[in-house]
Short mmCIF file of C-alpha atoms and ligand atoms in Angstrom, two decimals:
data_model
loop_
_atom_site.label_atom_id
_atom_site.label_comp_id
_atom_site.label_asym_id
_atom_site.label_seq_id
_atom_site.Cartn_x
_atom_site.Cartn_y
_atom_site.Cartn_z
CA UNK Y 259 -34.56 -25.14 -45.98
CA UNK Y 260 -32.42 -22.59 -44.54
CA UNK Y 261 -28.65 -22.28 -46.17
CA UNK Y 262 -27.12 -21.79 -42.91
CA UNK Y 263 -28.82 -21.73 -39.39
CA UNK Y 264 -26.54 -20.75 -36.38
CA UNK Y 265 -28.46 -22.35 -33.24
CA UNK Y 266 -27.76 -20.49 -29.50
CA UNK Y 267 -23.78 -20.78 -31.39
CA UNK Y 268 -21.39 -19.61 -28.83
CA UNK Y 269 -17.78 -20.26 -29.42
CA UNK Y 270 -14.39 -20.36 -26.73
CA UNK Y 271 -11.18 -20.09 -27.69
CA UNK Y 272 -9.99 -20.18 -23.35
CA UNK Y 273 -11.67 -17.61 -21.66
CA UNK Y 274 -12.79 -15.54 -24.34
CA UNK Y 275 -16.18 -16.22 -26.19
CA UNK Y 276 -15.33 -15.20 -30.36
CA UNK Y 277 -19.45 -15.78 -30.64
CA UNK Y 278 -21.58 -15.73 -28.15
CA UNK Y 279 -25.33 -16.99 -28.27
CA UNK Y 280 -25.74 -16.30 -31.83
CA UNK Y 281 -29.09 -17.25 -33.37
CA UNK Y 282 -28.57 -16.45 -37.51
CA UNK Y 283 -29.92 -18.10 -40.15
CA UNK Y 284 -29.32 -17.52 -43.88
CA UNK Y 285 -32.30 -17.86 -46.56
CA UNK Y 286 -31.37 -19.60 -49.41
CA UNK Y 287 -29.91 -17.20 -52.76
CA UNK Y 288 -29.61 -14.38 -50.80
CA UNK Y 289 -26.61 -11.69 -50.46
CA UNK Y 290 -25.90 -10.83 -46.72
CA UNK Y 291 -23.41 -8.51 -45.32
CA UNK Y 292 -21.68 -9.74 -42.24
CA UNK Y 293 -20.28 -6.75 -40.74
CA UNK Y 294 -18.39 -5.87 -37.22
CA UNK Y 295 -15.03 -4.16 -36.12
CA UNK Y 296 -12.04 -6.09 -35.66
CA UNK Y 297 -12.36 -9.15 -33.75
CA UNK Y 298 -16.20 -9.19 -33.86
CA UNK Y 299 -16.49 -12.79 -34.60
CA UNK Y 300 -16.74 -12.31 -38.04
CA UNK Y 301 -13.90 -15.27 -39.29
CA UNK Y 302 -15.13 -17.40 -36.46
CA UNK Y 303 -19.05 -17.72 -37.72
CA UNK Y 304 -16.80 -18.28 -41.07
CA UNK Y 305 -15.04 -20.84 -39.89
CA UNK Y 306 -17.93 -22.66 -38.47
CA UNK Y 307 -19.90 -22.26 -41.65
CA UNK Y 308 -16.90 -24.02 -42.87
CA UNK Y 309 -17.19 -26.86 -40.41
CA UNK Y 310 -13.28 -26.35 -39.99
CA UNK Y 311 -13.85 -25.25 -36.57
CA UNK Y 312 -16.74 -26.35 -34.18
CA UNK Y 313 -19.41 -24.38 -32.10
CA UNK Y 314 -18.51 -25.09 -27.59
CA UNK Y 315 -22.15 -24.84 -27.55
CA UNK Y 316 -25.13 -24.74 -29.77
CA UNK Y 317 -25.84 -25.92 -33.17
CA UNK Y 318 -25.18 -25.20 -36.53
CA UNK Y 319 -26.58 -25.99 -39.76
CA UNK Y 320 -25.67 -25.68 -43.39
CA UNK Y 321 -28.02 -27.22 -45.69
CA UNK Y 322 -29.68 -28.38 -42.71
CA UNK Y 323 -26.71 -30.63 -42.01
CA UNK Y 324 -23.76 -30.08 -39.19
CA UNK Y 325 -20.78 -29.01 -41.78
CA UNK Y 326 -18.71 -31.38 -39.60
CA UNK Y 327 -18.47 -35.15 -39.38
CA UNK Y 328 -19.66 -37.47 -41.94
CA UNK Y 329 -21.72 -34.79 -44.35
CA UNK Y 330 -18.52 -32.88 -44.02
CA UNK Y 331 -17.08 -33.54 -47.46
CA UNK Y 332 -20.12 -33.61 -49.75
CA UNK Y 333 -20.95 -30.16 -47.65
CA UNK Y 334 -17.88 -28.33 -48.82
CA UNK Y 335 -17.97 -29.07 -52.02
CA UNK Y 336 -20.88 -26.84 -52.47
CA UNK Y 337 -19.03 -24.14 -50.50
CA UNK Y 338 -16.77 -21.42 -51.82
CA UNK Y 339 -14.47 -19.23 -49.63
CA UNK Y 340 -12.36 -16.10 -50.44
CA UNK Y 341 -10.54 -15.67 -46.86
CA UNK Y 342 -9.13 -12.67 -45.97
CA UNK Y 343 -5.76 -13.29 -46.74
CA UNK Y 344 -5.17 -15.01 -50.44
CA UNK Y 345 -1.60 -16.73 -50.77
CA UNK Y 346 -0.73 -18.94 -53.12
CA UNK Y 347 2.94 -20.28 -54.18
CA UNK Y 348 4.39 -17.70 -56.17
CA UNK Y 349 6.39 -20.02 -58.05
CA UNK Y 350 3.56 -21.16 -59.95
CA UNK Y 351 1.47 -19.69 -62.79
CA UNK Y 352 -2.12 -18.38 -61.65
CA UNK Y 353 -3.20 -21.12 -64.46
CA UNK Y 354 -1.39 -23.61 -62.43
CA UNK Y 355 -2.59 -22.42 -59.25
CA UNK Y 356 -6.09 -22.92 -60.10
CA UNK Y 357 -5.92 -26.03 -61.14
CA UNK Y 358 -4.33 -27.13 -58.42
CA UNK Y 359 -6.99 -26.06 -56.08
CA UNK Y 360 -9.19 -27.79 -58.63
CA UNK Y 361 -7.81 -30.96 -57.95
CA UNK Y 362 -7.67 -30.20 -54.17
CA UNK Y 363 -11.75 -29.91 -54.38
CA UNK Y 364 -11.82 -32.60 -56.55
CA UNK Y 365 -13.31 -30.44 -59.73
CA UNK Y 366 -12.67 -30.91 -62.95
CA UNK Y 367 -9.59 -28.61 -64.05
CA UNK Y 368 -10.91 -27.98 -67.74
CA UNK Y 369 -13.51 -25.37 -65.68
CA UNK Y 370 -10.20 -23.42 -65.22
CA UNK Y 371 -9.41 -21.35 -67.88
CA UNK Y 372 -13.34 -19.78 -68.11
CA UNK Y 373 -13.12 -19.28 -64.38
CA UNK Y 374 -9.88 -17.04 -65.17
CA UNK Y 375 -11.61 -15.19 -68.09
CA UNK Y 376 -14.33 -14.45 -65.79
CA UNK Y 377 -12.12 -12.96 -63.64
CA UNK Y 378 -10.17 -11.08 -65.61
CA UNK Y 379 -6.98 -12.95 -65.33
CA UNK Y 380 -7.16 -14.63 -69.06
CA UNK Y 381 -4.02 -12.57 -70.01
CA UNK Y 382 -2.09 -13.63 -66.72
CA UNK Y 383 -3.04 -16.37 -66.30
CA UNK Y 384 0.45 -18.11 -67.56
CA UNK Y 385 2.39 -15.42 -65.63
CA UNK Y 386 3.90 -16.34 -62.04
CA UNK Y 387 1.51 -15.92 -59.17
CA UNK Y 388 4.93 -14.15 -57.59
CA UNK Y 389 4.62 -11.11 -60.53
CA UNK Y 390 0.57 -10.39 -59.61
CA UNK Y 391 -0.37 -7.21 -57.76
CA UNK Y 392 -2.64 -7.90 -54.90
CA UNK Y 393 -5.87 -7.17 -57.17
CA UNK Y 394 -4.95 -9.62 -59.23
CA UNK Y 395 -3.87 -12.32 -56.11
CA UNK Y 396 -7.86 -11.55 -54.79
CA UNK Y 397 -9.42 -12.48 -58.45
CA UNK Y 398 -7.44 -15.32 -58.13
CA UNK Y 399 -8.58 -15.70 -55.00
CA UNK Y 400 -11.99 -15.61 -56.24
CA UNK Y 401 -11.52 -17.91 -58.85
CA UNK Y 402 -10.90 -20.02 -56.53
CA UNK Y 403 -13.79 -19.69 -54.28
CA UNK Y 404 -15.88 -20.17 -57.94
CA UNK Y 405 -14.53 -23.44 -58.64
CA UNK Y 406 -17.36 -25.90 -58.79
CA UNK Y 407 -19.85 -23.56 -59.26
CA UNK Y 408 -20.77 -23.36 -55.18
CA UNK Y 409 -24.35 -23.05 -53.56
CA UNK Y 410 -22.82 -20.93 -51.01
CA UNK Y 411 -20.07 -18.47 -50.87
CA UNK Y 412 -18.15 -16.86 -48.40
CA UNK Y 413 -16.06 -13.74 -48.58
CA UNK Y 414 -14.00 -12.45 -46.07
CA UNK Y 415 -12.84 -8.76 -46.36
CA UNK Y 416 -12.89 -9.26 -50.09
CA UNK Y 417 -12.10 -5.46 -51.04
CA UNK Y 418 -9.90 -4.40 -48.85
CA UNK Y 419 -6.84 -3.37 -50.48
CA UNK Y 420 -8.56 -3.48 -54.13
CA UNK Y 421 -8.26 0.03 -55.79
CA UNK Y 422 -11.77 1.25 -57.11
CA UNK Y 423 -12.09 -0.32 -60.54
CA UNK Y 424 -11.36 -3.92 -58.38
CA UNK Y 425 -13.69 -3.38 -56.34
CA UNK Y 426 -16.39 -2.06 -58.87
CA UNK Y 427 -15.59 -5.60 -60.84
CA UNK Y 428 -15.82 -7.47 -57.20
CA UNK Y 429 -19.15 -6.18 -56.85
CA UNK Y 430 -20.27 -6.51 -60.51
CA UNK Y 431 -19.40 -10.64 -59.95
CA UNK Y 432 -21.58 -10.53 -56.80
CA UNK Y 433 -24.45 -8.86 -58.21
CA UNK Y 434 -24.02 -11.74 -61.38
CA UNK Y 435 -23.79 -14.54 -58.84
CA UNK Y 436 -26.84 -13.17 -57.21
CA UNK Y 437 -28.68 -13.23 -60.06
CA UNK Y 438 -27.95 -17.07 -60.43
CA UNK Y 439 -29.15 -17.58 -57.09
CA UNK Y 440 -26.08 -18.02 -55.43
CA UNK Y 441 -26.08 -17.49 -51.35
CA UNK Y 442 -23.54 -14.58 -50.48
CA UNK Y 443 -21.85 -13.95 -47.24
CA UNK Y 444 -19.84 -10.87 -47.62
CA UNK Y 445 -17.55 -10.14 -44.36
CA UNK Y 446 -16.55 -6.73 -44.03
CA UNK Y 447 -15.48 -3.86 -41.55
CA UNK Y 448 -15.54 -1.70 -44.77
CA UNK Y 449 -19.04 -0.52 -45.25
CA UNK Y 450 -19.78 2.14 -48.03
CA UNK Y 451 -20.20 0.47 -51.53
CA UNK Y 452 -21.72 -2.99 -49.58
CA UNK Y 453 -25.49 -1.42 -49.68
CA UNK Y 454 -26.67 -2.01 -52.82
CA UNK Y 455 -24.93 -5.07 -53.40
CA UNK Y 456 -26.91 -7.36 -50.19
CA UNK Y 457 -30.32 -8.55 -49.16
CA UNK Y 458 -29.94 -8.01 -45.18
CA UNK Y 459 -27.18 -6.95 -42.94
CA UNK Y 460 -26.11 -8.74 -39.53
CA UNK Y 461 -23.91 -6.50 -36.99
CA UNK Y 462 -21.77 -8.30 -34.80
CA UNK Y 463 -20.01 -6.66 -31.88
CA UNK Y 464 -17.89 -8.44 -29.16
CA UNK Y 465 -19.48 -11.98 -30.28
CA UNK Y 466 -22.87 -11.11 -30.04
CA UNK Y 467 -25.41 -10.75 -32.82
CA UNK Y 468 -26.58 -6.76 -32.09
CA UNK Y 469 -29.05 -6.89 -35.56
CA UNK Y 470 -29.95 -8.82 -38.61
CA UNK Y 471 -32.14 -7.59 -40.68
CA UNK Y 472 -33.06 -5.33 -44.33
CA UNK Y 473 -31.67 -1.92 -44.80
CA UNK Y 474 -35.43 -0.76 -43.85
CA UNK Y 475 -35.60 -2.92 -40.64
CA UNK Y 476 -32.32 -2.03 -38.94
CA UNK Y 477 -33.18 1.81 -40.07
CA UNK Y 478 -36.96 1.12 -37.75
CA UNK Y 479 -34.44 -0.82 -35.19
CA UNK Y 480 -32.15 2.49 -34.81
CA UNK Y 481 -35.28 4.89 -34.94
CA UNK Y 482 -32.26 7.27 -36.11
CA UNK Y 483 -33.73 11.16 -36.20
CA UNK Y 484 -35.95 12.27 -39.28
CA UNK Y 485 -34.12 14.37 -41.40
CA UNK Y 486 -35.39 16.59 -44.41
CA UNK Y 487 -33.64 18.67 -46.60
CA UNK Y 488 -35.95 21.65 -47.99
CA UNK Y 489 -35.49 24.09 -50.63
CA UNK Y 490 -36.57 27.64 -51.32
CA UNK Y 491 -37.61 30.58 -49.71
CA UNK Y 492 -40.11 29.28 -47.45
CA UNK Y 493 -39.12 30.36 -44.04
CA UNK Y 494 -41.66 31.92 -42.02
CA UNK Y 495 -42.91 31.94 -38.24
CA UNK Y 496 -45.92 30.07 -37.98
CA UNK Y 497 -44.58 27.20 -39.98
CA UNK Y 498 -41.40 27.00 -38.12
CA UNK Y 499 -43.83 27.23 -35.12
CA UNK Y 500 -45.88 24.24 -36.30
CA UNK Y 501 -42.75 22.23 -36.93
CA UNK Y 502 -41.23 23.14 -33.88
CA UNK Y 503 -44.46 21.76 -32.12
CA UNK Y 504 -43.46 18.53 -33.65
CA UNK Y 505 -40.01 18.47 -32.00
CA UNK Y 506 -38.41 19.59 -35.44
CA UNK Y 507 -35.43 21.99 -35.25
CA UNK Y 508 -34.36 23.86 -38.33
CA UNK Y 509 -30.65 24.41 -39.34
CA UNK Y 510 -29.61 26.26 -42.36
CA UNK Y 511 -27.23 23.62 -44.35
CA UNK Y 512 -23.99 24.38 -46.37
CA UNK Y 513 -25.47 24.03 -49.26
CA UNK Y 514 -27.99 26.86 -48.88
CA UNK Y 515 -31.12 24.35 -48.28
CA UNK Y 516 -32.45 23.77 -44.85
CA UNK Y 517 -32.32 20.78 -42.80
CA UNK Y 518 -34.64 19.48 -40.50
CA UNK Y 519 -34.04 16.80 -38.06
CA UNK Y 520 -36.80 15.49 -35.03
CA UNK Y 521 -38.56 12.24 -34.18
CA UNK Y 522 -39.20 9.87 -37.27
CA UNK Y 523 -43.05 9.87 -35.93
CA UNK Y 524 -43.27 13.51 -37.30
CA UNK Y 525 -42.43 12.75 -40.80
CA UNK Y 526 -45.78 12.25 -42.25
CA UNK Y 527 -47.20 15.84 -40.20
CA UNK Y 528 -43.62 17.58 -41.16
CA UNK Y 529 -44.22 16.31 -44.87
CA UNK Y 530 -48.09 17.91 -44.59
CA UNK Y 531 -47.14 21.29 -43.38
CA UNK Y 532 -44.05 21.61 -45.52
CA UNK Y 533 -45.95 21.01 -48.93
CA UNK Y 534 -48.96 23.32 -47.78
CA UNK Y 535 -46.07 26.57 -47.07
CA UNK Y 536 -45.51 28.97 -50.46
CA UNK Y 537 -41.86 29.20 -51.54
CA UNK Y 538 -40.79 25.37 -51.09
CA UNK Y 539 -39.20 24.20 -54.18
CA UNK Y 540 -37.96 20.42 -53.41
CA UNK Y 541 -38.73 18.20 -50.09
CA UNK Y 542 -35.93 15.74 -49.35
CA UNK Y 543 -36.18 12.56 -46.92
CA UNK Y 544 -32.80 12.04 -46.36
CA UNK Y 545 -32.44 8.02 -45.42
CA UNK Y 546 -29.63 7.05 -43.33
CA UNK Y 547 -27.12 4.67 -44.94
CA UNK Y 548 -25.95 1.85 -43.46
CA UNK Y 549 -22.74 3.36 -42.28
CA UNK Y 550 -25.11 5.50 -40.48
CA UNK Y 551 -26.89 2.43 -39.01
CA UNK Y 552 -23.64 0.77 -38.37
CA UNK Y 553 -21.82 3.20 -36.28
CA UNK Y 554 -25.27 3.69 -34.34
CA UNK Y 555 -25.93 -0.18 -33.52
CA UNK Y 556 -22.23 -1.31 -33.29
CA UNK Y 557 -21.00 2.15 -30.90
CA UNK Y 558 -23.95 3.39 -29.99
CA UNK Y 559 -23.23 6.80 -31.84
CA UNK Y 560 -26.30 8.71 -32.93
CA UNK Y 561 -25.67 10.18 -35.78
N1 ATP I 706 -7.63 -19.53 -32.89
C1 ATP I 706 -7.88 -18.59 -31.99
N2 ATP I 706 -7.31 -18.65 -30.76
C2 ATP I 706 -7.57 -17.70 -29.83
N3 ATP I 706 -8.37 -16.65 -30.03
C3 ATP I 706 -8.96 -16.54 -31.23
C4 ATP I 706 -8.73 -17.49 -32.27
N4 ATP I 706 -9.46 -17.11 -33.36
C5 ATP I 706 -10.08 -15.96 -33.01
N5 ATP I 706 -9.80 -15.62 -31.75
C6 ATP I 706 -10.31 -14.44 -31.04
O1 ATP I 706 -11.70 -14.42 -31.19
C7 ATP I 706 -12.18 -13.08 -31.39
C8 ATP I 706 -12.95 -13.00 -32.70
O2 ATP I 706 -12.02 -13.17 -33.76
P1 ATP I 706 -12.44 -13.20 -35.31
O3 ATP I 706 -11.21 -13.48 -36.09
O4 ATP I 706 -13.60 -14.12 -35.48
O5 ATP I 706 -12.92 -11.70 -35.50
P2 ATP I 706 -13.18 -10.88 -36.84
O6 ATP I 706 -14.49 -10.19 -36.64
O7 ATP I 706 -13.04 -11.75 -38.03
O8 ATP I 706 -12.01 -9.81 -36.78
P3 ATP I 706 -11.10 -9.16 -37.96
O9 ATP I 706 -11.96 -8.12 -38.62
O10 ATP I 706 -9.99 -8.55 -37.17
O11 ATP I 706 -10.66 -10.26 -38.87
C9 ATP I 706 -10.94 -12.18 -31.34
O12 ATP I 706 -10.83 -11.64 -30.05
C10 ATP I 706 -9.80 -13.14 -31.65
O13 ATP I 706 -8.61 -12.72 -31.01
#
């Protein structure tokens, strides 16, 4: 059974479509980066996840149920979600807090105090939720989304705002929960650090789903230009012929290597004549990262 499944999901708000014939499904215990500029559609496949708002046409599934109407409750309750925007009443203690939303979910509160250790609020946690710096409002926040111990989890824009140490723990938690199985939905316009941390990547762009897929399959998708970094004295007219008959051009880079960069189809015949010429010292296949892939898929910019 899939953890999510988004059916033909197209949603209105008016005249304007937030999703748009999205067909998305999420395997079970695995991390997935749901990425897209502002007003993508990002919160709205959230939200529908969530059953808190409804698909105007299509279907949607989460453990192969609709998350609205009667399965609703027992649904949520193996749900987490971190939304974008954590506020809680600063009156109260960050203790307090969390065992308020414990109640709310109908958890047992004595969970509370390991779910602050774990995220590094122990020695807060009887401070007023009023006196925490943002970081520590979003490990609240995440506390939060842990309570119950949830199948699923959804995190909207979780690092944004979180200096690097934050976000290094933020990811760290991830890469625990995904040990444990957990399924992972991490929302995000802000790509570098997400890589190693998820299974597949889905790029959204006006509502529509533009690609879903591994690191490896959105690279094939893109068909991005080859590009290999050589170094050494190797330079010399018939191989820079014989790469040149592969559609390779040759740039000298700042770093006193050359670069190479034609059609991916060449790599294997590049690779051949480049470790048969005297003077190369070190062959490079540069990959490009999914920032790369992202600005390609989502604006079209060839990078
Ligand atoms: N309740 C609503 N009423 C009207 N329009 C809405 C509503 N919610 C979302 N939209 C619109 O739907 C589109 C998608 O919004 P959504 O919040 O899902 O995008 P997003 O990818 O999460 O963006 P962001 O990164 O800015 O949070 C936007 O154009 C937004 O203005």
């Amino acid at each position: 059974m899939r953890a999510v499944e988004l059916r033909g999901v197209t949603r209105r708000y008016g005249r304007l479509a937030a999703l748009e014939g999205v067909n998305w499904s999420l395997r079970e215990g695995e991390v997935v980066g749901l990425l897209g500029h502002n007003g993508a559609g990002k919160t709205t496949a959230m939200k529908l996840i969530l059953g808190v708002a409804e698909p105007s046409a299509g279907e949607i599934l989460v453990y192969g149920r609709p998350p609205i109407g009667r399965h609703a409750h027992s649904l949520r309750r193996r749900l987490g979600y971190l939304p974008e925007n954590v506020s809680f009443y600063p009156q109260m203690t960050g203790r307090e807090v969390l065992r308020y939303f414990a109640r709310l979910k109908g958890e047992a509160p004595a969970q509370c105090d390991a779910l602050l250790e774990r995220v590094g609020l122990n020695a807060a946690a009887k401070r007023r939720v009023g006196t925490y710096s943002k970081g520590m409002r979003q490990r609240l926040g995440l506390a939060q989304a842990l309570l119950g111990t949830p199948r699923l989890l959804l995190f909207d824009e979780p690092t944004v705002g979180l200096d690097p140490i934050a976000t290094r723990d933020f990811y760290r938690t991830v890469d625990d929960l995904r040990r444990q199985g957990t399924t992972i939905v991490l929302c995000s316009h802000v790509l570098p650090g997400i890589e190693p941390h998820i299974d597949r990547a889905a790029i959204l762009r006006e509502g529509r789903l533009l690609a879903y897929g591994t690191i490896e399959e959105l690279r094939m998708q893109a068909a991005l230009p080859l590009r290999i970094r050589v170094r050494g004295s190797w330079r010399q007219p018939e191989v820079e012929g014989a790469l040149a008959g592969l559609g390779i051009t040759i740039r000298d880079a700042e770093s006193g290597d050359t670069e190479l960069s034609g059609p991916p189809a060449a790599k294997m015949r590049a690779l051949e004549a480049l470790v048969a010429t005297q003077g190369v010292e070190d062959i490079d296949v540069m990959h490009p990262s999914l920032e790369a892939l992202y600005a390609h898929i989502s604006l079209g910019e060839a990078r």
